[in-house]
PDB file of C-alpha atoms in Angstrom:
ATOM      1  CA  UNK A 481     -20.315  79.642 172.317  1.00 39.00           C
ATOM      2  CA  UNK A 482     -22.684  82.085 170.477  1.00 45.00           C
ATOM      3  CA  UNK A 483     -23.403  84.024 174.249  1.00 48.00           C
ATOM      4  CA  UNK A 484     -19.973  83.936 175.110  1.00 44.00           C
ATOM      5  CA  UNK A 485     -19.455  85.881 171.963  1.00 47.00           C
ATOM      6  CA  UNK A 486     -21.678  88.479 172.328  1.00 49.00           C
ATOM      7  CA  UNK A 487     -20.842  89.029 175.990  1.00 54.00           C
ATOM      8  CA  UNK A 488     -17.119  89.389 174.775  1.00 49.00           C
ATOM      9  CA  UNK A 489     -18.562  91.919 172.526  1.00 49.00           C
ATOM     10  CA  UNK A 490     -20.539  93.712 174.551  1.00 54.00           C
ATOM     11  CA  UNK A 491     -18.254  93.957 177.328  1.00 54.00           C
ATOM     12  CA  UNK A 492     -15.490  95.414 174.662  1.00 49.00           C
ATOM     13  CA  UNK A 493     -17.537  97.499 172.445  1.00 47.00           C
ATOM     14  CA  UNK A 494     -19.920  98.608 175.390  1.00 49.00           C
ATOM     15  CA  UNK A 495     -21.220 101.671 172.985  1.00 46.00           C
ATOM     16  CA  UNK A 496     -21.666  99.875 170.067  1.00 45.00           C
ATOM     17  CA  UNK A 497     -24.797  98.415 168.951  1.00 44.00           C
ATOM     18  CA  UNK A 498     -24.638  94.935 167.314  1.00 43.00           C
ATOM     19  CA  UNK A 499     -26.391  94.002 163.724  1.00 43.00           C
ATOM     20  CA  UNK A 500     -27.170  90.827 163.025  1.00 43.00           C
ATOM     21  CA  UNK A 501     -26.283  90.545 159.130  1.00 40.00           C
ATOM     22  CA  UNK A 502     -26.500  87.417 157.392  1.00 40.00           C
ATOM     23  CA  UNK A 503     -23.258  85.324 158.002  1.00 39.00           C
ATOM     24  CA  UNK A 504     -20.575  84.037 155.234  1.00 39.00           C
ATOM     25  CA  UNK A 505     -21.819  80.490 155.951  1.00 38.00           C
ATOM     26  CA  UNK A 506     -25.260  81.386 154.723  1.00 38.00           C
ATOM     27  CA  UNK A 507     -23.532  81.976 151.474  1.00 37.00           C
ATOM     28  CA  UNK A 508     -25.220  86.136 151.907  1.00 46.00           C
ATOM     29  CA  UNK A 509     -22.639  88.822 152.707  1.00 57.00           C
ATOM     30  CA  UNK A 510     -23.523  92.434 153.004  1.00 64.00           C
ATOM     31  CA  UNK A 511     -22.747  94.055 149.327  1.00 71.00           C
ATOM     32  CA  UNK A 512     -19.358  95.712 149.518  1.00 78.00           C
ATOM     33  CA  UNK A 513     -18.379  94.239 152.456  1.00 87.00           C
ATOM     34  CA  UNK A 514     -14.925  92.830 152.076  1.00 90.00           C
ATOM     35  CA  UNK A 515     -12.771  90.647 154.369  1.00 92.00           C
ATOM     36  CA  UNK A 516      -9.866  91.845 156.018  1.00 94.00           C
ATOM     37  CA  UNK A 517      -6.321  90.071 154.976  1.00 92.00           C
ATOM     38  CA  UNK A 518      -4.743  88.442 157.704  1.00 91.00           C
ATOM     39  CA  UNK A 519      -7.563  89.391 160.051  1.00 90.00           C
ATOM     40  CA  UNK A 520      -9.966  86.215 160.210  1.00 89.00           C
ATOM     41  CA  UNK A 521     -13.262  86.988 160.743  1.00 89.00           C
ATOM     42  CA  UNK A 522     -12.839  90.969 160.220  1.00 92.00           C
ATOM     43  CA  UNK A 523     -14.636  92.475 157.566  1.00 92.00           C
ATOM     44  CA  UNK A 524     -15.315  96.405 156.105  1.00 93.00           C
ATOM     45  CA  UNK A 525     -16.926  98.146 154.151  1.00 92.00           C
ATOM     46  CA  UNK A 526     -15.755 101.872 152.627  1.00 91.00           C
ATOM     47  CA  UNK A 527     -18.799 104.211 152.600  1.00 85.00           C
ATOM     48  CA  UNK A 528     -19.886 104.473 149.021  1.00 77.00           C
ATOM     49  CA  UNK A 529     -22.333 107.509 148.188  1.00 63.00           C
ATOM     50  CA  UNK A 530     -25.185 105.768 148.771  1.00 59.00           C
ATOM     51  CA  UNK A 531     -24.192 103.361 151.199  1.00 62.00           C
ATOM     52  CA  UNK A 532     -23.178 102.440 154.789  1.00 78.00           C
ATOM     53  CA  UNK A 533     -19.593 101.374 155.889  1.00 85.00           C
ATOM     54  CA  UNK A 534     -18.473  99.892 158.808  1.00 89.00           C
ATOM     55  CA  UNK A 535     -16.266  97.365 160.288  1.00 91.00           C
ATOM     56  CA  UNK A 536     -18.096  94.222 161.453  1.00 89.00           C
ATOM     57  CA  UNK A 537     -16.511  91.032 163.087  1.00 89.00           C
ATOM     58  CA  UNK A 538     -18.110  87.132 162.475  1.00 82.00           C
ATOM     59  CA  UNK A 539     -19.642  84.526 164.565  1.00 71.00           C
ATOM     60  CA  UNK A 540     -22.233  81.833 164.268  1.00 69.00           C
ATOM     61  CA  UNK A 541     -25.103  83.437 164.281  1.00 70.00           C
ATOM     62  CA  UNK A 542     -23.521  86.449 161.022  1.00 75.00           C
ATOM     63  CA  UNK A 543     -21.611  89.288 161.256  1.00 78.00           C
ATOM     64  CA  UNK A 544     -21.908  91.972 164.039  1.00 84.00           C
ATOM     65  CA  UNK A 545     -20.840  95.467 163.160  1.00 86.00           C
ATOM     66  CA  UNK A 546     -18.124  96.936 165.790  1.00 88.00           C
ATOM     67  CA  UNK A 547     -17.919 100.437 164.216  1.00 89.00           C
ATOM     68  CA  UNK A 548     -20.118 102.239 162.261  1.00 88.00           C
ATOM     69  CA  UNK A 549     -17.702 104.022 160.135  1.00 90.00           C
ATOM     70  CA  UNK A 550     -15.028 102.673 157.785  1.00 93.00           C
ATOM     71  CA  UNK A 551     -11.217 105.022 157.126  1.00 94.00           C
ATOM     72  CA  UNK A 552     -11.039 105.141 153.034  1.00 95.00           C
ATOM     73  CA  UNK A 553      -7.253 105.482 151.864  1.00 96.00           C
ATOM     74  CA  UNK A 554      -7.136 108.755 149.750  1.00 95.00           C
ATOM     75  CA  UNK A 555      -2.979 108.446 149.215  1.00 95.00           C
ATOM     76  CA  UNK A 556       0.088 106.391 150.401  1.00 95.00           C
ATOM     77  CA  UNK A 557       3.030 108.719 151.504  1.00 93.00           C
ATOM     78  CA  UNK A 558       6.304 107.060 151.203  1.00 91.00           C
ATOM     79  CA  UNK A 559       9.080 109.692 152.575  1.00 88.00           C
ATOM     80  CA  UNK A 560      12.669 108.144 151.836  1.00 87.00           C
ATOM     81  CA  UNK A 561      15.660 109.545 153.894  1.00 81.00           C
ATOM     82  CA  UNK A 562      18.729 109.437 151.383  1.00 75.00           C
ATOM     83  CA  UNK A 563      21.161 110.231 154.276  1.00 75.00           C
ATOM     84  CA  UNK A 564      20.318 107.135 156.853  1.00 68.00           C
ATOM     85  CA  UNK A 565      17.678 105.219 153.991  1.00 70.00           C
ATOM     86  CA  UNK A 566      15.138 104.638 155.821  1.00 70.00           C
ATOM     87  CA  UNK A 567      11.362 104.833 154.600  1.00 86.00           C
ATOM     88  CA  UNK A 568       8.765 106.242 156.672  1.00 89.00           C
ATOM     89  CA  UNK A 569       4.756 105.323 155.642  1.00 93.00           C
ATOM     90  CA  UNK A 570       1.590 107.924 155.804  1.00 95.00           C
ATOM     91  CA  UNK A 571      -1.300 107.489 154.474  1.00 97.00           C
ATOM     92  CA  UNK A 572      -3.979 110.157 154.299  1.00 96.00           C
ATOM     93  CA  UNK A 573      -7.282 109.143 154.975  1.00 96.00           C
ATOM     94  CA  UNK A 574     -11.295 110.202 154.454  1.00 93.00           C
ATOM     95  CA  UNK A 575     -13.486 109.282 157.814  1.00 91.00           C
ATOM     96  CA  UNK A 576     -17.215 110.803 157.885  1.00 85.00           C
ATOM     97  CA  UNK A 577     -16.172 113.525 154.890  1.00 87.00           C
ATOM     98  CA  UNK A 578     -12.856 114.483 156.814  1.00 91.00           C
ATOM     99  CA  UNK A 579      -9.204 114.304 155.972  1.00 95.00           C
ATOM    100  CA  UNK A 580      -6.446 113.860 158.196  1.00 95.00           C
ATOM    101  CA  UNK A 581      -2.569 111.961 157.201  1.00 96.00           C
ATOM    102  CA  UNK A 582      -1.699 109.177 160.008  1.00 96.00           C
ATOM    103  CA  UNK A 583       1.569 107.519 160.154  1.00 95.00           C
ATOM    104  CA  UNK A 584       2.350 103.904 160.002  1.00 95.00           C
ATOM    105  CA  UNK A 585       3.585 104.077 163.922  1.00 94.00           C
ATOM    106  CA  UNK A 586       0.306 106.161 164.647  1.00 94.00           C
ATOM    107  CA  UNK A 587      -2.335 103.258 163.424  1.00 95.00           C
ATOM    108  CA  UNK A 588       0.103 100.522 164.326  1.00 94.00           C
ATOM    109  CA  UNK A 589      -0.293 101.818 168.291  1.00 93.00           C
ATOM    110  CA  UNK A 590      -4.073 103.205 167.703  1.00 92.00           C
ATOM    111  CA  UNK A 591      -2.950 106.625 167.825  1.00 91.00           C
ATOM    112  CA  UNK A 592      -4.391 109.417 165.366  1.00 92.00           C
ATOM    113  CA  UNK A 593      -8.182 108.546 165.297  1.00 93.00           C
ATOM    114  CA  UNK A 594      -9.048 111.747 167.398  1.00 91.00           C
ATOM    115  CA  UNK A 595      -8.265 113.968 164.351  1.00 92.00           C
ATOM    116  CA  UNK A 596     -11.433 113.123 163.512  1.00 92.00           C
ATOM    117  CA  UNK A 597     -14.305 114.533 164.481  1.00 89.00           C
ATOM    118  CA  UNK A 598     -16.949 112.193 166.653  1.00 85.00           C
ATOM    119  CA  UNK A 599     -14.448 109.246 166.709  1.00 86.00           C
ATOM    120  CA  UNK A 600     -14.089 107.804 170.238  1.00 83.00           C
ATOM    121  CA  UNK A 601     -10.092 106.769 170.305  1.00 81.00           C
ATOM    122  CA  UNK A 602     -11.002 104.076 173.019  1.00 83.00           C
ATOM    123  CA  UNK A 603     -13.085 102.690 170.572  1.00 84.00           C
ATOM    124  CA  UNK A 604     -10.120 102.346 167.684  1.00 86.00           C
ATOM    125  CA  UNK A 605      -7.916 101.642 170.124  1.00 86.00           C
ATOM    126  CA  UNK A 606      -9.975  98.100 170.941  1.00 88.00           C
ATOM    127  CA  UNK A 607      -9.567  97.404 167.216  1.00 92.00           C
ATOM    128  CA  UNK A 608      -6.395  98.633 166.358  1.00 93.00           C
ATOM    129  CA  UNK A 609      -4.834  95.757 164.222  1.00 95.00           C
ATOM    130  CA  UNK A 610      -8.085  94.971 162.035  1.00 95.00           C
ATOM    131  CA  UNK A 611      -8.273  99.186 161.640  1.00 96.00           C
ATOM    132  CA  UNK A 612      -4.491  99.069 160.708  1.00 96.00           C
ATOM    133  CA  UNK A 613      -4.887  96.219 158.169  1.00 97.00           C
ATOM    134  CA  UNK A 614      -7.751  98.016 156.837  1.00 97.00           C
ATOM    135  CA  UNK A 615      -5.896 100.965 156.014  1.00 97.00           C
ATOM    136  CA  UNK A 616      -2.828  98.639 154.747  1.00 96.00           C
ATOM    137  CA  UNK A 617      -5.096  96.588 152.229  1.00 96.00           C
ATOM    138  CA  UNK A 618      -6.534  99.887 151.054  1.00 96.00           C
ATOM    139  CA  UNK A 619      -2.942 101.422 150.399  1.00 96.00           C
ATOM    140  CA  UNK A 620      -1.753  98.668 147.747  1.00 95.00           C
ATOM    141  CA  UNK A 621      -4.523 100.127 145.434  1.00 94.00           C
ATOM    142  CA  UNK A 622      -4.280 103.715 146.064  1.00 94.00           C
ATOM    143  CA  UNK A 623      -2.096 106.442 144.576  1.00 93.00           C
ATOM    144  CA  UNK A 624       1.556 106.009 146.112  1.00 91.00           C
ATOM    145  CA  UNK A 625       3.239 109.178 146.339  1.00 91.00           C
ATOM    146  CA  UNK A 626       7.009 108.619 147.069  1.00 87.00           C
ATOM    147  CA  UNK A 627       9.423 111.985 148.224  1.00 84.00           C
ATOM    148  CA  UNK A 628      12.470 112.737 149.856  1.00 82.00           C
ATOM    149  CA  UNK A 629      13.251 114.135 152.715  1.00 72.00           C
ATOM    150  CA  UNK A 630      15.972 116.665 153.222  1.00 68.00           C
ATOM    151  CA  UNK A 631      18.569 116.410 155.165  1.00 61.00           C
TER     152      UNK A 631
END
């Protein structure tokens, strides 16, 4: 199962290179690494000054790291439309010391990585939902900034 795994892997994430970190059933995770809600065997880890971050994904033989850069939630953007009231999300995000604002649609399809610099968007794209969760679980602890649009 283990070389099915990282063939999977490998043949998904050709460019990225795979650690082997303890695993969860070892009882040793990576310090700050936190699992992803409703995204078994998906974890991250927001880079913390010193520290790395990363998303990494489980198997038997510990976690692999997919991407070697984690998106840290700087603000949740809730725009309300009094006239049809409908709520549109953003959130504005920190990759690699840059800021750029992606919309709920954007990371739900994958879209908006390339506003970063050095970010392949094939890359996110593989790993679109755990990226999008990431950036969800973030967003219920960040400042919430709620506005109206005009008509």
């Amino acid at each position: 199962m283990e070389r099915v795994i990282r063939e999977y892997q490998r043949a998904s994430f050709p460019n990225v290179s795979f650690l082997n970190l303890p695993s969860r059933a070892e009882g040793v995770i990576p310090l700050g690494v936190t699992e992803i809600a409703q995204s078994p065997g998906w974890w991250f880890r927001v880079p913390q000054s010193p520290g790395i971050g990363g998303v990494w994904t489980s198997a038997q033989s510990g976690l692999h790291q997919v991407l070697a850069w984690c998106p840290e939630v700087i603000a949740h953007l809730v725009a309300l439309d009094s006239v049809r009231g409908s709520t549109s999300h953003h959130y504005t995000l920190r990759v690699n010391r840059c800021l750029a604002t992606l919309s709920e649609t954007d990371l739900e399809y994958g879209k908006g990585w390339e506003r970063f610099p050095g970010i392949d968007l094939w890359e996110c794209f593989a790993i679109r939902d755990p990226l999008h969760r990431i950036v969800q679980q973030q967003a219920l602890g960040a400042p919430r900034l709620t506005f109206e649009e005009a008509a």
